[in-house]
Amino acid sequence: MALVLAENIGRVALLRLNRPKKLNALNAALIGELNAALDKAEADEKIGAILLTGNERAFAAGADIGEMEKIKNYAEVCEENLITRDWERVTQCRKPVIAAVSGYALGGGCELAMMCDFVLAGTDAMFSQPEIIIGTMPGAGGSQRFARAAGKAKAMEMCLSGRMMDAKEAERCGIVARVVPAGSLQRVALETAQKIASHSLPVARMIKESVNAAFETHLSAGVQFERRLFHSTFALADRAEGMRAFLQKRKPKFKHK
Ligand code: CAA
């Protein structure tokens, strides 16, 4: 059985984590399939955005605890290069990646969602960093991305207590971009991804680079970087087409060039 179901819908690559009996717990095989699907979507010139989702019960309930329990000690986990080896492929995607979360996004599942460009959540979504409950700690960026999105107080409370937060709280504290009724999540997420994919891909890539730079640079360097990218859009046929189409009161026909 495929652990990641991939389907192209127009210019959107829809990737669905598919290990339902284990609440989409992230094991090595699933991560391998996810990375292969991301590689394919990135290489496909007909794809303009990637939508990553799970099922109604779980986006993903974390790293596979059964798989991790077999690792004997520090030397072995370092040798395996757990997480670093291949978990962060999604952060290297140059196309926009949206996470649509229903049900549980726990531990590595919450971390995977936060690696995406933004998260849309159903009202039934639950987020947590519960690793402390099983004697470990976030290992796929949870303490760092939670702190950057939600601030120190929330990150500390969530990672130290291991409690779950619901979708509304996750939206209030900046983990989630938008909450929608659970039954509408898939439709809204697909429409959002399709809208993004209809824009100029090179511009979308520049916007990703620019927003991500905000987390790596001080303000004046970030603004300077943004200014140069903004100027760079004037080298694109899509920029000329977009402005011309607006003035001619018609929809732009982007060539992604
Ligand atoms: N790893 C492996 N298997 C998991 C799993 C995980 N993270 N989460 C759930 N499962 C499995 C359960 O073992 C169970 O399998 P079996 O039917 O074969 O026993 C199946 O999924 C269904 O789960 P439950 O019966 O437990 O369902 P529930 O509704 O009673 O509880 C839950 C749901 C609260 C999410 C509970 O499953 C749970 O607490 N899961 C673990 C969550 C967790 O600790 N995640 C963090 C993992 S560590 C990590 O992610 C490290 C990192 O930062 C990279």
Short mmCIF file of C-alpha atoms and ligand atoms in Angstrom, two decimals:
data_model
loop_
_atom_site.label_atom_id
_atom_site.label_comp_id
_atom_site.label_asym_id
_atom_site.label_seq_id
_atom_site.Cartn_x
_atom_site.Cartn_y
_atom_site.Cartn_z
CA MET A 1 0.00 0.00 0.00
CA ALA A 2 1.33 3.45 -0.93
CA LEU A 3 2.15 5.48 2.18
CA VAL A 4 1.74 8.73 0.24
CA LEU A 5 -1.01 9.10 -2.34
CA ALA A 6 -0.15 11.63 -5.02
CA GLU A 7 -2.57 13.18 -7.47
CA ASN A 8 -2.24 16.20 -9.74
CA ILE A 9 -5.35 18.41 -9.80
CA GLY A 10 -4.77 21.13 -12.36
CA ARG A 11 -1.54 22.87 -11.34
CA VAL A 12 -1.69 21.48 -7.77
CA ALA A 13 0.12 18.35 -6.58
CA LEU A 14 -2.04 16.89 -3.81
CA LEU A 15 0.00 14.65 -1.51
CA ARG A 16 -1.94 12.64 1.08
CA LEU A 17 -0.16 10.87 3.94
CA ASN A 18 -1.67 7.40 3.96
CA ARG A 19 -0.92 5.25 6.98
CA PRO A 20 -4.38 5.55 8.55
CA LYS A 21 -4.18 2.60 10.98
CA LYS A 22 -1.17 4.25 12.65
CA LEU A 23 -2.60 7.79 12.48
CA ASN A 24 -0.04 8.56 9.76
CA ALA A 25 2.90 8.08 12.16
CA LEU A 26 5.98 9.09 10.22
CA ASN A 27 8.29 6.15 9.63
CA ALA A 28 11.32 5.95 7.33
CA ALA A 29 9.33 4.41 4.48
CA LEU A 30 6.68 7.15 4.59
CA ILE A 31 9.29 9.90 4.69
CA GLY A 32 11.02 8.26 1.70
CA GLU A 33 7.78 8.20 -0.30
CA LEU A 34 6.95 11.77 0.70
CA ASN A 35 10.35 12.98 -0.45
CA ALA A 36 10.03 11.15 -3.77
CA ALA A 37 6.60 12.75 -4.31
CA LEU A 38 7.98 16.20 -3.42
CA ASP A 39 10.89 15.69 -5.85
CA LYS A 40 8.42 14.77 -8.59
CA ALA A 41 6.13 17.76 -7.93
CA GLU A 42 9.11 20.11 -7.83
CA ALA A 43 10.41 18.80 -11.18
CA ASP A 44 7.02 18.91 -12.94
CA GLU A 45 6.71 22.21 -14.81
CA LYS A 46 2.89 21.85 -14.88
CA ILE A 47 2.76 22.06 -11.08
CA GLY A 48 2.65 25.45 -9.35
CA ALA A 49 1.83 24.50 -5.74
CA ILE A 50 1.91 21.49 -3.45
CA LEU A 51 -0.84 20.61 -0.96
CA LEU A 52 0.13 18.23 1.84
CA THR A 53 -2.61 16.61 3.88
CA GLY A 54 -3.63 13.55 5.87
CA ASN A 55 -7.05 12.12 6.65
CA GLU A 56 -9.94 13.23 8.87
CA ARG A 57 -8.45 11.64 11.99
CA ALA A 58 -4.84 12.66 11.61
CA PHE A 59 -2.47 14.80 9.61
CA ALA A 60 0.28 12.84 11.39
CA ALA A 61 0.56 11.70 15.04
CA GLY A 62 4.34 12.13 15.09
CA ALA A 63 7.49 10.19 14.41
CA ASP A 64 6.92 6.42 14.53
CA ILE A 65 7.56 5.60 18.18
CA GLY A 66 7.91 1.86 17.45
CA GLU A 67 10.67 2.59 14.95
CA MET A 68 12.46 5.00 17.30
CA GLU A 69 12.20 2.66 20.29
CA LYS A 70 14.46 0.18 18.45
CA ILE A 71 17.34 2.66 18.33
CA LYS A 72 19.62 1.67 21.21
CA ASN A 73 21.69 4.69 22.08
CA TYR A 74 23.19 8.07 21.20
CA ALA A 75 25.90 6.63 18.96
CA GLU A 76 23.34 4.71 16.94
CA VAL A 77 20.95 7.65 16.51
CA CYS A 78 23.87 9.87 15.41
CA GLU A 79 25.07 7.19 13.00
CA GLU A 80 21.56 6.93 11.54
CA ASN A 81 21.45 10.74 11.34
CA LEU A 82 17.78 10.57 12.36
CA ILE A 83 15.67 13.50 11.07
CA THR A 84 18.65 15.34 9.53
CA ARG A 85 19.08 12.52 7.03
CA ASP A 86 15.89 13.20 5.10
CA TRP A 87 13.04 14.74 7.11
CA GLU A 88 13.41 18.34 5.98
CA ARG A 89 12.94 17.95 2.22
CA VAL A 90 9.77 20.03 2.38
CA THR A 91 11.74 23.05 3.62
CA GLN A 92 13.86 22.89 0.46
CA CYS A 93 10.87 23.03 -1.90
CA ARG A 94 10.95 26.13 -4.05
CA LYS A 95 7.28 25.84 -4.97
CA PRO A 96 4.70 26.91 -2.37
CA VAL A 97 3.74 24.07 0.01
CA ILE A 98 0.52 24.27 2.02
CA ALA A 99 -0.39 21.93 4.87
CA ALA A 100 -4.08 21.12 5.34
CA VAL A 101 -4.51 19.71 8.85
CA SER A 102 -7.50 17.72 10.12
CA GLY A 103 -7.30 15.80 13.39
CA TYR A 104 -3.94 15.20 15.06
CA ALA A 105 -0.75 17.06 14.14
CA LEU A 106 1.48 15.88 16.97
CA GLY A 107 5.23 15.85 17.50
CA GLY A 108 6.86 15.24 14.12
CA GLY A 109 3.42 15.78 12.53
CA CYS A 110 3.17 19.28 13.99
CA GLU A 111 6.79 19.87 12.96
CA LEU A 112 6.12 18.71 9.40
CA ALA A 113 3.10 21.03 9.18
CA MET A 114 5.21 23.95 10.47
CA MET A 115 7.90 23.19 7.84
CA CYS A 116 5.31 23.96 5.14
CA ASP A 117 4.85 27.56 4.00
CA PHE A 118 1.59 27.84 5.91
CA VAL A 119 -1.03 25.71 7.62
CA LEU A 120 -4.77 25.67 6.99
CA ALA A 121 -6.62 23.82 9.75
CA GLY A 122 -10.05 22.29 10.12
CA THR A 123 -11.93 23.13 13.32
CA ASP A 124 -11.19 19.56 14.47
CA ALA A 125 -7.37 19.95 14.23
CA MET A 126 -5.24 19.37 17.34
CA PHE A 127 -1.60 20.38 17.65
CA SER A 128 1.02 19.38 20.19
CA GLN A 129 4.68 18.75 20.87
CA PRO A 130 4.18 15.78 23.23
CA GLU A 131 7.67 14.27 23.03
CA ILE A 132 8.41 15.01 26.69
CA ILE A 133 5.64 12.58 27.64
CA ILE A 134 7.67 9.73 26.10
CA GLY A 135 10.97 10.91 27.55
CA THR A 136 12.34 12.83 24.60
CA MET A 137 11.97 16.28 23.02
CA PRO A 138 11.08 17.83 19.66
CA GLY A 139 13.67 16.79 17.08
CA ALA A 140 12.38 18.12 13.77
CA GLY A 141 12.44 21.83 14.55
CA GLY A 142 9.43 21.95 16.89
CA SER A 143 11.04 23.98 19.68
CA GLN A 144 12.46 26.42 17.12
CA ARG A 145 9.55 26.89 14.72
CA PHE A 146 7.00 26.95 17.56
CA ALA A 147 9.01 29.65 19.34
CA ARG A 148 9.38 31.74 16.18
CA ALA A 149 5.67 31.49 15.30
CA ALA A 150 4.08 31.64 18.74
CA GLY A 151 6.75 33.17 21.00
CA LYS A 152 8.65 31.86 24.00
CA ALA A 153 5.74 31.49 26.43
CA LYS A 154 3.63 29.26 24.18
CA ALA A 155 6.60 27.27 22.93
CA MET A 156 7.82 26.60 26.45
CA GLU A 157 4.37 25.69 27.72
CA MET A 158 3.60 23.40 24.79
CA CYS A 159 6.97 21.61 24.70
CA LEU A 160 7.25 21.28 28.51
CA SER A 161 3.67 20.17 29.18
CA GLY A 162 3.08 18.17 26.00
CA ARG A 163 -0.56 19.32 26.01
CA MET A 164 -2.68 19.63 22.88
CA MET A 165 -4.02 22.93 21.53
CA ASP A 166 -7.05 23.19 19.29
CA ALA A 167 -7.22 24.88 15.91
CA LYS A 168 -8.54 28.21 17.22
CA GLU A 169 -5.71 28.52 19.74
CA ALA A 170 -3.19 27.52 17.07
CA GLU A 171 -4.56 30.26 14.82
CA ARG A 172 -4.46 32.84 17.63
CA CYS A 173 -0.82 32.10 18.36
CA GLY A 174 0.36 32.06 14.75
CA ILE A 175 0.88 28.35 14.08
CA VAL A 176 -2.10 28.28 11.71
CA ALA A 177 -2.88 30.79 8.95
CA ARG A 178 -6.63 30.14 8.89
CA VAL A 179 -9.22 27.82 10.45
CA VAL A 180 -12.14 26.59 8.36
CA PRO A 181 -15.07 24.28 9.18
CA ALA A 182 -13.77 20.71 9.28
CA GLY A 183 -16.04 19.57 6.45
CA SER A 184 -14.81 22.33 4.13
CA LEU A 185 -11.07 22.00 4.76
CA GLN A 186 -10.16 19.89 1.73
CA ARG A 187 -12.17 22.10 -0.65
CA VAL A 188 -10.87 25.38 0.79
CA ALA A 189 -7.27 24.10 0.87
CA LEU A 190 -7.46 22.94 -2.74
CA GLU A 191 -9.02 26.24 -3.86
CA THR A 192 -6.28 28.13 -1.99
CA ALA A 193 -3.54 26.01 -3.58
CA GLN A 194 -5.12 26.41 -7.03
CA LYS A 195 -5.28 30.18 -6.59
CA ILE A 196 -1.61 30.30 -5.61
CA ALA A 197 -0.67 27.98 -8.48
CA SER A 198 -2.46 30.27 -10.95
CA HIS A 199 -0.04 33.10 -10.16
CA SER A 200 3.43 33.49 -11.69
CA LEU A 201 5.63 30.70 -10.30
CA PRO A 202 8.88 32.69 -10.39
CA VAL A 203 7.19 35.48 -8.42
CA ALA A 204 5.81 32.96 -5.90
CA ARG A 205 9.35 31.62 -5.46
CA MET A 206 10.70 35.11 -4.84
CA ILE A 207 7.99 35.77 -2.25
CA LYS A 208 8.89 32.53 -0.46
CA GLU A 209 12.56 33.51 -0.40
CA SER A 210 11.70 36.98 0.83
CA VAL A 211 9.37 35.92 3.68
CA ASN A 212 11.81 33.19 4.75
CA ALA A 213 14.62 35.76 4.83
CA ALA A 214 12.69 37.57 7.57
CA PHE A 215 13.65 34.72 9.91
CA GLU A 216 17.35 34.77 9.03
CA THR A 217 18.24 38.47 8.70
CA HIS A 218 17.86 41.78 10.53
CA LEU A 219 15.21 44.20 9.24
CA SER A 220 17.22 46.53 6.99
CA ALA A 221 19.00 43.59 5.29
CA GLY A 222 15.66 41.84 4.85
CA VAL A 223 14.06 44.93 3.33
CA GLN A 224 17.06 45.41 1.03
CA PHE A 225 16.77 41.76 -0.07
CA GLU A 226 13.05 42.23 -0.70
CA ARG A 227 13.73 45.43 -2.72
CA ARG A 228 16.19 43.60 -4.98
CA LEU A 229 13.73 40.75 -5.55
CA PHE A 230 10.94 43.25 -6.26
CA HIS A 231 13.21 44.95 -8.83
CA SER A 232 13.98 41.49 -10.26
CA THR A 233 10.30 40.90 -11.06
CA PHE A 234 10.74 43.59 -13.74
CA ALA A 235 12.91 41.10 -15.63
CA LEU A 236 9.94 38.72 -15.94
CA ALA A 237 7.52 38.48 -18.84
CA ASP A 238 4.89 37.64 -16.21
CA ARG A 239 5.33 41.03 -14.51
CA ALA A 240 4.73 42.83 -17.82
CA GLU A 241 1.75 40.60 -18.60
CA GLY A 242 0.23 41.01 -15.11
CA MET A 243 0.27 44.81 -15.21
CA ARG A 244 -0.86 44.95 -18.85
CA ALA A 245 -3.76 42.58 -18.11
CA PHE A 246 -4.88 44.73 -15.17
CA LEU A 247 -4.94 47.85 -17.34
CA GLN A 248 -6.78 46.00 -20.14
CA LYS A 249 -9.31 44.70 -17.57
CA ARG A 250 -8.66 41.01 -18.34
CA LYS A 251 -7.15 38.02 -16.57
CA PRO A 252 -3.38 37.65 -16.99
CA LYS A 253 -1.99 34.72 -18.95
CA PHE A 254 1.16 33.87 -17.07
CA LYS A 255 3.90 31.84 -18.77
CA HIS A 256 5.86 31.36 -15.52
CA LYS A 257 8.82 33.10 -17.08
N1 CAA B 1 4.08 6.25 16.49
C1 CAA B 1 3.69 4.99 16.25
N2 CAA B 1 2.42 4.58 16.31
C2 CAA B 1 1.48 5.50 16.62
C3 CAA B 1 1.80 6.84 16.89
C4 CAA B 1 3.18 7.21 16.79
N3 CAA B 1 3.58 8.48 16.97
N4 CAA B 1 0.67 7.50 17.18
C5 CAA B 1 -0.33 6.61 17.09
N5 CAA B 1 0.15 5.40 16.77
C6 CAA B 1 -0.60 4.14 16.58
C7 CAA B 1 -1.00 3.51 17.90
O1 CAA B 1 0.07 2.76 18.45
C8 CAA B 1 -2.14 2.63 17.44
O2 CAA B 1 -1.61 1.49 16.80
P1 CAA B 1 -2.23 0.03 17.13
O3 CAA B 1 -3.69 0.13 16.75
O4 CAA B 1 -1.46 -0.89 16.27
O5 CAA B 1 -2.07 -0.18 18.60
C9 CAA B 1 -2.81 3.47 16.36
O6 CAA B 1 -1.82 4.41 15.92
C10 CAA B 1 -4.00 4.26 16.85
O7 CAA B 1 -3.60 5.01 17.97
P2 CAA B 1 -4.33 4.93 19.41
O8 CAA B 1 -4.97 3.57 19.59
O9 CAA B 1 -3.35 5.35 20.43
O10 CAA B 1 -5.48 6.01 19.19
P3 CAA B 1 -6.15 6.93 20.30
O11 CAA B 1 -7.30 7.60 19.60
O12 CAA B 1 -6.45 6.17 21.54
O13 CAA B 1 -5.03 8.03 20.66
C11 CAA B 1 -3.29 9.64 20.17
C12 CAA B 1 -4.58 8.93 19.68
C13 CAA B 1 -3.64 10.54 21.35
C14 CAA B 1 -2.80 10.48 19.02
C15 CAA B 1 -2.24 8.59 20.59
O14 CAA B 1 -2.12 7.63 19.56
C16 CAA B 1 -0.88 9.17 20.87
O15 CAA B 1 -0.67 9.77 21.91
N6 CAA B 1 0.07 8.95 19.93
C17 CAA B 1 1.47 9.34 20.13
C18 CAA B 1 1.68 10.83 19.90
C19 CAA B 1 3.11 11.19 20.14
O16 CAA B 1 3.66 11.00 21.21
N7 CAA B 1 3.74 11.75 19.10
C20 CAA B 1 5.12 12.21 19.18
C21 CAA B 1 6.06 11.15 18.73
S1 CAA B 1 7.75 11.56 19.02
C22 CAA B 1 8.22 12.61 17.77
O17 CAA B 1 7.43 12.96 16.93
C23 CAA B 1 9.68 13.02 17.78
C24 CAA B 1 10.01 14.15 16.88
O18 CAA B 1 9.93 15.29 17.25
C25 CAA B 1 10.52 13.91 15.54
#
